[in-house]
Amino acid sequence: MERSDVLNLGAGPSALPESVLQEAAKGLLNYNGTGMGITEISHRSKEFQALTTELGTKIRELLDVPATHEILFIQGGASLQFSAIVLNLLSRFKLLHPEVPSNETYIDYVVTGVWSKKAFEEGKRLAGSVGVNVNIAADARPHSRDGKSFDNIPPHSAYQLSPRAQTAFVYYCENETVNGVQFASSQAMTTSFPLRMLEDSIDPPIVADFSSSFLSRPIPNIGSYGMIYGGAQKNVGPAGLTILIVRKDLLVDVDEAHKLGAPVVPLTLSFKTLADHSSLYNTPPMFSMYVALLVIKDILVRGGLGPLEEDNYQKQETIYAALDKLESAGVIRLNVTPGSRSWMNVTFTFIDSTNETSFLKAAEEKGLRGVKGHRSVGGFRISLYNAITKENADTVARFLTGFLEPSKSH
């Protein structure tokens, strides 16, 4: 089977542009005329230091990241940040407010799906163990159709934030890959994250996981965030790289904070350590960073995030329109309510489960891969990351609507 015979609709690691992969293959053999591959050169070499600098510069240009924020690169995947964020920001809070005891300190989580729930659970495990109050400031489940599912973004009126002066940070996940739920990017929408509730102050810092939507569209008001982070393996590059955009006042001396009673922070998880060493404290995920740079250059050549946002909007419109027809015919149910649906991860379930086998078989025959839903929720999921073209989306939509007639006979 050839690459052209397959369309990777998996949730990640995801498809990458073929032109980028071809260029990356060259770099594996001979990076920039060094006579060595990118996985063979030293991360201390001037060539790789230049790559690291250029990658940060290009991300800053693409997202319009202000000078108030550092751009850092780290191993460990986005899930590692569930722990690192808690430890670093508790350290910062302790340095700022040494007089506030742990039992009067708060961390707020907005829980809208599997990944924000996991982040909350890790926050409760780490911060809760030292007496910090770890709260769910807004929970999507009570607002769901069945009262227990992650099928929506809660309205602004549902937020119950802890006292600002006692809160170390507020956390949310912008796009829930498993559940197919995404915050709106416009503050005019009730399904956006309510930045206006916190915009008058840098405290508490807003922390957002953008892993599965990173570089799929602009991030409005990016300077309002204390920290944005994302794993690379959706829209940016291979697994292994996590990109952190961290406001400089969040880069604190964790050892000084520990002297005041904050938890010990491993140096490899310290944001300040990472920044002080220009993301080269230890060997970073070099190949992933190289491919990320190639991907970002490709986005810039194609006009940046504006045209990409329009393409991604059209792609999801195409797929949801096809699924709406199946839903109207009583064949499937879209898992997420209108206004909260992800552009990146479209999730649905068959009303009659006997259709699942025939759908998977037909998808396989068509060369569509990675359409099964996450094992924790079941159903089906079509992921529309940047490398999926509008033409690819049209192909998938034709497949979906073509499945309508056969489904009626099941």
Coordinates of C-alpha atoms in Angstrom, one line a residue:
M1 CA 0.0 0.0 0.0
E2 CA 1.3 3.5 -0.9
R3 CA 1.1 6.6 1.2
S4 CA -1.3 8.1 -1.4
D5 CA -3.8 5.2 -0.7
V6 CA -4.2 6.2 3.0
L7 CA -5.8 9.2 4.7
N8 CA -4.7 9.5 8.3
L9 CA -7.6 10.8 10.3
G10 CA -6.2 9.7 13.7
A11 CA -6.1 12.0 16.7
G12 CA -2.4 11.8 17.1
P13 CA 0.4 11.3 16.3
S14 CA -1.2 12.8 13.2
A15 CA -0.6 13.4 9.6
L16 CA 2.1 15.8 8.5
P17 CA 2.5 17.6 5.2
E18 CA 4.3 15.3 2.7
S19 CA 6.6 18.1 1.5
V20 CA 7.8 18.6 5.2
L21 CA 8.4 14.9 5.6
Q22 CA 10.5 14.8 2.4
E23 CA 12.6 17.8 3.6
A24 CA 12.9 16.2 7.0
A25 CA 14.2 13.0 5.4
K26 CA 17.0 15.0 3.8
G27 CA 17.9 16.4 7.2
L28 CA 18.2 13.0 8.7
L29 CA 21.0 12.2 6.4
N30 CA 22.7 15.6 6.1
Y31 CA 21.5 18.6 8.1
N32 CA 22.4 22.0 6.6
G33 CA 25.5 20.7 4.9
T34 CA 27.1 19.5 8.2
G35 CA 27.7 16.0 6.8
M36 CA 25.7 14.7 9.8
G37 CA 22.1 14.0 10.3
I38 CA 19.9 16.2 12.6
T39 CA 19.8 13.2 15.1
E40 CA 23.6 13.0 15.1
I41 CA 24.8 16.5 15.7
S42 CA 25.3 17.9 19.2
H43 CA 22.6 19.9 20.8
R44 CA 25.4 22.2 22.0
S45 CA 26.5 22.8 18.4
K46 CA 26.1 26.2 16.9
E47 CA 23.9 24.7 14.2
F48 CA 21.4 23.3 16.7
Q49 CA 21.5 26.4 18.9
A50 CA 20.6 28.4 15.7
L51 CA 17.7 26.0 15.0
T52 CA 16.4 26.5 18.6
T53 CA 16.6 30.3 18.2
E54 CA 14.9 30.3 14.8
L55 CA 12.1 28.0 16.0
G56 CA 11.3 30.3 18.9
T57 CA 11.4 33.4 16.6
K58 CA 9.1 31.8 14.0
I59 CA 6.5 30.8 16.7
R60 CA 6.7 34.3 18.1
E61 CA 6.0 35.7 14.6
L62 CA 3.2 33.3 13.8
L63 CA 1.3 33.7 17.0
D64 CA 2.3 37.4 17.7
V65 CA 3.7 36.4 21.1
P66 CA 4.6 39.6 23.1
A67 CA 8.0 40.2 24.6
T68 CA 6.6 39.6 28.0
H69 CA 6.6 35.9 27.3
E70 CA 9.3 33.3 26.8
I71 CA 9.0 30.4 24.3
L72 CA 10.5 27.2 25.6
F73 CA 10.9 23.6 24.4
I74 CA 10.8 20.6 26.6
Q75 CA 10.5 16.8 26.4
G76 CA 7.9 14.7 28.2
G77 CA 4.7 15.4 26.4
A78 CA 1.9 17.7 27.4
S79 CA 0.9 15.4 30.2
L80 CA 4.1 16.1 32.1
Q81 CA 3.0 19.7 32.3
F82 CA 0.0 18.7 34.5
S83 CA 2.7 18.2 37.2
A84 CA 5.1 20.9 36.2
I85 CA 2.5 23.7 36.1
V86 CA 1.3 22.9 39.6
L87 CA 4.8 22.8 41.1
N88 CA 6.1 25.9 39.4
L89 CA 3.1 28.1 40.0
L90 CA 2.7 27.0 43.6
S91 CA 6.4 28.1 44.0
R92 CA 5.6 31.4 42.4
F93 CA 2.6 31.9 44.7
K94 CA 4.6 31.1 47.8
L95 CA 7.3 33.7 46.8
L96 CA 4.6 36.3 46.2
H97 CA 2.5 35.5 49.3
P98 CA 4.6 33.7 51.9
E99 CA 2.1 34.7 54.5
V100 CA -0.8 32.8 53.0
P101 CA -0.9 29.2 54.4
S102 CA -1.6 26.2 52.1
N103 CA -5.1 25.7 53.4
E104 CA -5.9 29.3 52.3
T105 CA -4.4 28.8 48.8
Y106 CA -6.5 27.8 45.8
I107 CA -6.0 26.3 42.3
D108 CA -9.0 26.5 39.9
Y109 CA -9.6 24.1 37.1
V110 CA -12.3 24.3 34.3
V111 CA -13.2 20.7 33.5
T112 CA -14.6 20.1 30.1
G113 CA -13.3 16.7 29.1
V114 CA -10.8 13.8 29.6
W115 CA -7.6 15.9 29.5
S116 CA -8.7 18.8 31.8
K117 CA -10.1 16.1 34.2
K118 CA -6.7 14.4 34.2
A119 CA -5.0 17.8 34.8
F120 CA -7.3 18.4 37.7
E121 CA -6.7 15.0 39.2
E122 CA -2.9 15.5 39.0
G123 CA -3.3 19.0 40.6
K124 CA -5.4 17.4 43.4
R125 CA -2.8 14.7 43.9
L126 CA 0.2 17.1 44.1
A127 CA -1.3 20.3 45.6
G128 CA -3.9 18.6 47.6
S129 CA -1.3 16.6 49.4
V130 CA 0.2 19.8 50.9
G131 CA -3.2 21.2 51.9
V132 CA -3.9 23.4 48.9
N133 CA -7.6 23.7 47.9
V134 CA -7.9 22.3 44.3
N135 CA -11.3 23.4 43.0
I136 CA -13.4 22.8 39.9
A137 CA -14.4 26.4 39.0
A138 CA -16.6 25.2 36.1
D139 CA -17.7 21.7 35.2
A140 CA -19.3 20.9 31.8
R141 CA -21.0 17.7 33.0
P142 CA -24.0 19.3 34.9
H143 CA -24.8 21.3 31.7
S144 CA -24.8 18.2 29.4
R145 CA -27.8 16.5 27.9
D146 CA -27.6 13.6 30.3
G147 CA -26.1 15.5 33.2
K148 CA -22.9 13.5 33.3
S149 CA -21.2 13.8 29.9
F150 CA -18.6 16.1 28.4
D151 CA -20.6 17.4 25.5
N152 CA -20.4 21.2 26.0
I153 CA -18.5 24.2 27.1
P154 CA -20.2 25.6 30.2
P155 CA -21.6 29.2 30.0
H156 CA -19.8 32.1 31.6
S157 CA -22.5 32.2 34.3
A158 CA -21.4 28.8 35.5
Y159 CA -17.9 29.9 36.6
Q160 CA -17.3 30.1 40.3
L161 CA -13.7 31.3 40.6
S162 CA -11.8 31.3 43.9
P163 CA -10.7 34.5 45.5
R164 CA -8.1 36.1 43.2
A165 CA -5.6 37.1 45.9
Q166 CA -5.5 33.5 47.1
T167 CA -5.4 31.7 43.8
A168 CA -2.2 30.3 42.3
F169 CA -3.6 29.8 38.8
V170 CA -6.7 29.1 36.7
Y171 CA -6.5 26.2 34.2
Y172 CA -8.4 25.0 31.2
C173 CA -8.0 22.9 28.1
E174 CA -8.8 24.8 24.9
N175 CA -9.6 21.7 22.8
E176 CA -10.6 18.3 24.3
T177 CA -9.2 15.7 21.8
V178 CA -11.1 12.8 23.2
N179 CA -14.5 14.3 23.6
G180 CA -14.5 16.7 20.7
V181 CA -15.2 19.8 22.7
Q182 CA -13.6 23.2 22.0
F183 CA -13.8 26.7 23.4
A184 CA -14.8 29.4 21.0
S185 CA -12.0 31.8 20.1
S186 CA -14.2 34.9 20.1
Q187 CA -15.0 36.5 23.5
A188 CA -18.4 37.4 22.1
M189 CA -19.3 33.7 22.3
T190 CA -20.7 32.3 25.5
T191 CA -18.6 29.2 24.8
S192 CA -15.3 31.1 25.0
F193 CA -13.1 31.0 28.0
P194 CA -14.2 34.2 30.0
L195 CA -10.9 36.1 29.9
R196 CA -12.8 39.3 30.9
M197 CA -13.3 37.9 34.3
L198 CA -9.6 38.0 34.9
E199 CA -8.2 40.5 32.4
D200 CA -7.7 43.4 34.8
S201 CA -4.9 41.7 36.6
I202 CA -1.9 39.3 35.9
D203 CA -3.0 37.3 38.9
P204 CA -4.1 34.7 39.0
P205 CA -2.3 33.5 35.9
I206 CA -4.5 31.8 33.2
V207 CA -2.9 28.5 32.1
A208 CA -4.2 26.8 28.9
D209 CA -3.5 23.5 27.2
F210 CA -3.7 24.1 23.5
S211 CA -2.2 20.8 22.5
S212 CA -4.6 19.6 19.9
S213 CA -5.4 23.0 18.4
F214 CA -2.0 24.7 18.6
L215 CA -1.2 26.6 15.4
S216 CA -4.6 25.7 13.8
R217 CA -5.8 29.3 14.2
P218 CA -4.7 32.5 15.9
I219 CA -4.9 32.8 19.7
P220 CA -6.6 36.1 20.4
N221 CA -5.5 38.1 23.5
I222 CA -2.4 35.8 23.8
G223 CA -0.8 38.3 26.1
S224 CA -3.6 37.8 28.7
Y225 CA -2.4 34.3 29.4
G226 CA 0.2 33.4 32.0
M227 CA 1.1 30.2 30.1
I228 CA 0.0 28.4 27.0
Y229 CA 1.4 25.0 26.1
G230 CA 0.9 22.2 23.6
G231 CA 2.2 18.9 22.6
A232 CA 3.6 18.9 19.0
Q233 CA 2.1 15.7 17.7
K234 CA -1.1 17.1 16.4
N235 CA -0.4 20.1 14.1
V236 CA 3.3 20.8 14.6
G237 CA 5.5 17.8 14.4
P238 CA 6.4 14.3 15.8
A239 CA 5.7 13.3 19.3
G240 CA 8.2 14.1 22.0
L241 CA 8.2 17.9 21.9
T242 CA 6.1 20.2 24.1
I243 CA 6.1 24.0 23.4
L244 CA 5.6 26.3 26.3
I245 CA 4.8 30.0 26.0
V246 CA 5.4 31.3 29.6
R247 CA 5.0 34.9 30.9
K248 CA 8.4 35.9 32.3
D249 CA 7.1 36.6 35.9
L250 CA 6.2 32.9 36.1
L251 CA 9.9 31.9 35.8
V252 CA 10.8 31.8 39.5
D253 CA 13.5 30.4 41.7
V254 CA 11.9 27.1 42.9
D255 CA 14.6 26.5 45.5
E256 CA 14.0 29.8 47.1
A257 CA 10.3 29.0 47.2
H258 CA 11.0 25.7 48.8
K259 CA 12.8 27.4 51.6
L260 CA 9.4 29.2 52.3
G261 CA 7.5 25.9 52.3
A262 CA 6.6 25.3 48.6
P263 CA 7.0 21.7 47.3
V264 CA 10.4 20.6 45.9
V265 CA 10.5 21.0 42.1
P266 CA 12.9 18.8 40.1
L267 CA 15.2 21.0 38.2
T268 CA 14.3 19.4 34.9
L269 CA 10.7 20.6 35.5
S270 CA 11.6 24.1 36.5
F271 CA 10.5 26.7 34.0
K272 CA 13.3 29.1 35.1
T273 CA 16.0 26.4 34.6
L274 CA 14.7 25.7 31.1
A275 CA 14.6 29.5 30.3
D276 CA 18.1 30.1 31.8
H277 CA 19.5 27.5 29.6
S278 CA 17.6 28.5 26.4
S279 CA 15.8 25.1 26.5
L280 CA 19.1 23.3 26.4
Y281 CA 19.5 22.3 30.0
N282 CA 19.6 18.7 28.8
T283 CA 19.3 17.2 25.3
P284 CA 15.9 18.3 23.9
P285 CA 13.8 16.4 21.4
M286 CA 16.0 17.5 18.5
F287 CA 14.3 15.8 15.6
S288 CA 10.9 16.9 16.7
M289 CA 12.1 20.5 16.9
Y290 CA 13.6 20.3 13.4
V291 CA 10.3 19.0 11.9
A292 CA 8.4 21.6 13.9
L293 CA 10.5 24.3 12.3
L294 CA 9.9 22.9 8.9
V295 CA 6.1 22.8 9.6
I296 CA 6.1 26.4 10.8
K297 CA 8.1 27.6 7.8
D298 CA 5.5 25.9 5.6
I299 CA 2.6 27.7 7.4
L300 CA 4.4 31.0 7.0
V301 CA 5.0 30.4 3.3
R302 CA 1.3 29.7 2.9
G303 CA 0.3 33.0 4.4
G304 CA 0.3 32.3 8.2
L305 CA -2.5 31.4 10.5
G306 CA -5.2 33.6 8.8
P307 CA -5.6 31.5 5.7
L308 CA -5.0 28.3 7.8
E309 CA -7.9 29.3 10.1
E310 CA -10.2 29.8 7.1
D311 CA -9.2 26.4 5.7
N312 CA -9.8 24.7 9.0
Y313 CA -13.2 26.4 9.4
Q314 CA -14.2 25.2 6.0
K315 CA -13.0 21.6 6.7
Q316 CA -15.0 21.2 9.9
E317 CA -18.1 22.8 8.2
T318 CA -17.9 20.2 5.5
I319 CA -17.7 17.3 7.9
Y320 CA -20.4 18.5 10.3
A321 CA -22.7 19.1 7.4
A322 CA -22.3 15.5 6.2
L323 CA -22.8 14.2 9.8
D324 CA -25.9 16.4 10.2
K325 CA -27.5 14.5 7.4
L326 CA -26.7 11.2 9.0
E327 CA -28.1 12.5 12.3
S328 CA -31.3 13.8 10.7
A329 CA -31.7 10.3 9.2
G330 CA -31.5 8.7 12.6
V331 CA -28.2 6.9 11.8
I332 CA -25.7 8.7 14.2
R333 CA -25.7 11.1 17.1
L334 CA -23.2 13.9 17.2
N335 CA -21.6 13.8 20.7
V336 CA -21.2 17.5 21.2
T337 CA -23.8 20.3 21.3
P338 CA -23.7 23.1 18.7
G339 CA -21.4 25.9 19.6
S340 CA -19.1 23.7 21.6
R341 CA -17.9 21.4 18.7
S342 CA -14.3 21.0 18.0
W343 CA -12.8 22.0 14.7
M344 CA -10.0 19.5 15.2
N345 CA -11.8 16.4 16.5
V346 CA -15.3 15.5 15.3
T347 CA -16.9 12.8 17.5
F348 CA -20.1 10.8 16.9
T349 CA -21.8 7.6 17.8
F350 CA -24.0 5.2 15.8
I351 CA -27.6 4.9 17.1
D352 CA -27.6 1.3 16.1
S353 CA -24.3 -0.2 17.3
T354 CA -24.5 -3.0 14.6
N355 CA -23.5 -0.2 12.0
E356 CA -20.1 0.1 13.6
T357 CA -18.5 -2.9 12.1
S358 CA -19.7 -2.1 8.5
F359 CA -18.6 1.5 8.9
L360 CA -15.1 0.5 10.0
K361 CA -14.9 -2.0 7.2
A362 CA -16.0 0.6 4.6
A363 CA -13.6 3.2 6.0
E364 CA -10.7 0.7 5.8
E365 CA -11.6 -0.1 2.2
K366 CA -11.6 3.6 1.4
G367 CA -8.2 4.0 3.0
L368 CA -9.5 6.1 5.9
R369 CA -7.5 5.3 9.0
G370 CA -7.7 6.3 12.7
V371 CA -11.5 6.9 12.8
K372 CA -12.3 4.9 16.0
G373 CA -13.0 6.9 19.0
H374 CA -10.8 7.0 22.1
R375 CA -10.9 3.7 24.0
S376 CA -12.3 5.5 27.1
V377 CA -15.4 6.8 25.3
G378 CA -15.9 4.6 22.2
G379 CA -17.8 5.8 19.1
F380 CA -15.9 7.4 16.3
R381 CA -13.7 10.4 15.8
I382 CA -12.5 12.2 12.7
S383 CA -9.5 14.4 13.3
L384 CA -9.0 17.4 11.0
Y385 CA -5.5 18.6 11.8
N386 CA -3.7 21.1 9.6
A387 CA -2.2 18.4 7.2
I388 CA -5.7 17.3 6.3
T389 CA -6.6 19.4 3.2
K390 CA -10.0 20.7 2.2
E391 CA -9.9 18.2 -0.6
N392 CA -9.4 15.4 2.0
A393 CA -12.3 16.8 4.0
D394 CA -14.5 16.6 0.8
T395 CA -13.4 13.0 0.3
V396 CA -14.4 12.1 3.9
A397 CA -17.7 14.0 3.6
R398 CA -18.6 12.0 0.4
F399 CA -17.8 8.8 2.2
L400 CA -20.0 9.8 5.1
T401 CA -23.0 10.8 3.0
G402 CA -22.5 7.7 0.8
F403 CA -22.8 5.6 3.9
L404 CA -26.3 6.9 4.5
E405 CA -28.1 4.7 2.0
P406 CA -26.5 1.4 3.0
S407 CA -27.1 2.3 6.7
K408 CA -30.8 2.3 6.2
S409 CA -30.8 -1.4 5.5
H410 CA -28.9 -2.3 8.7

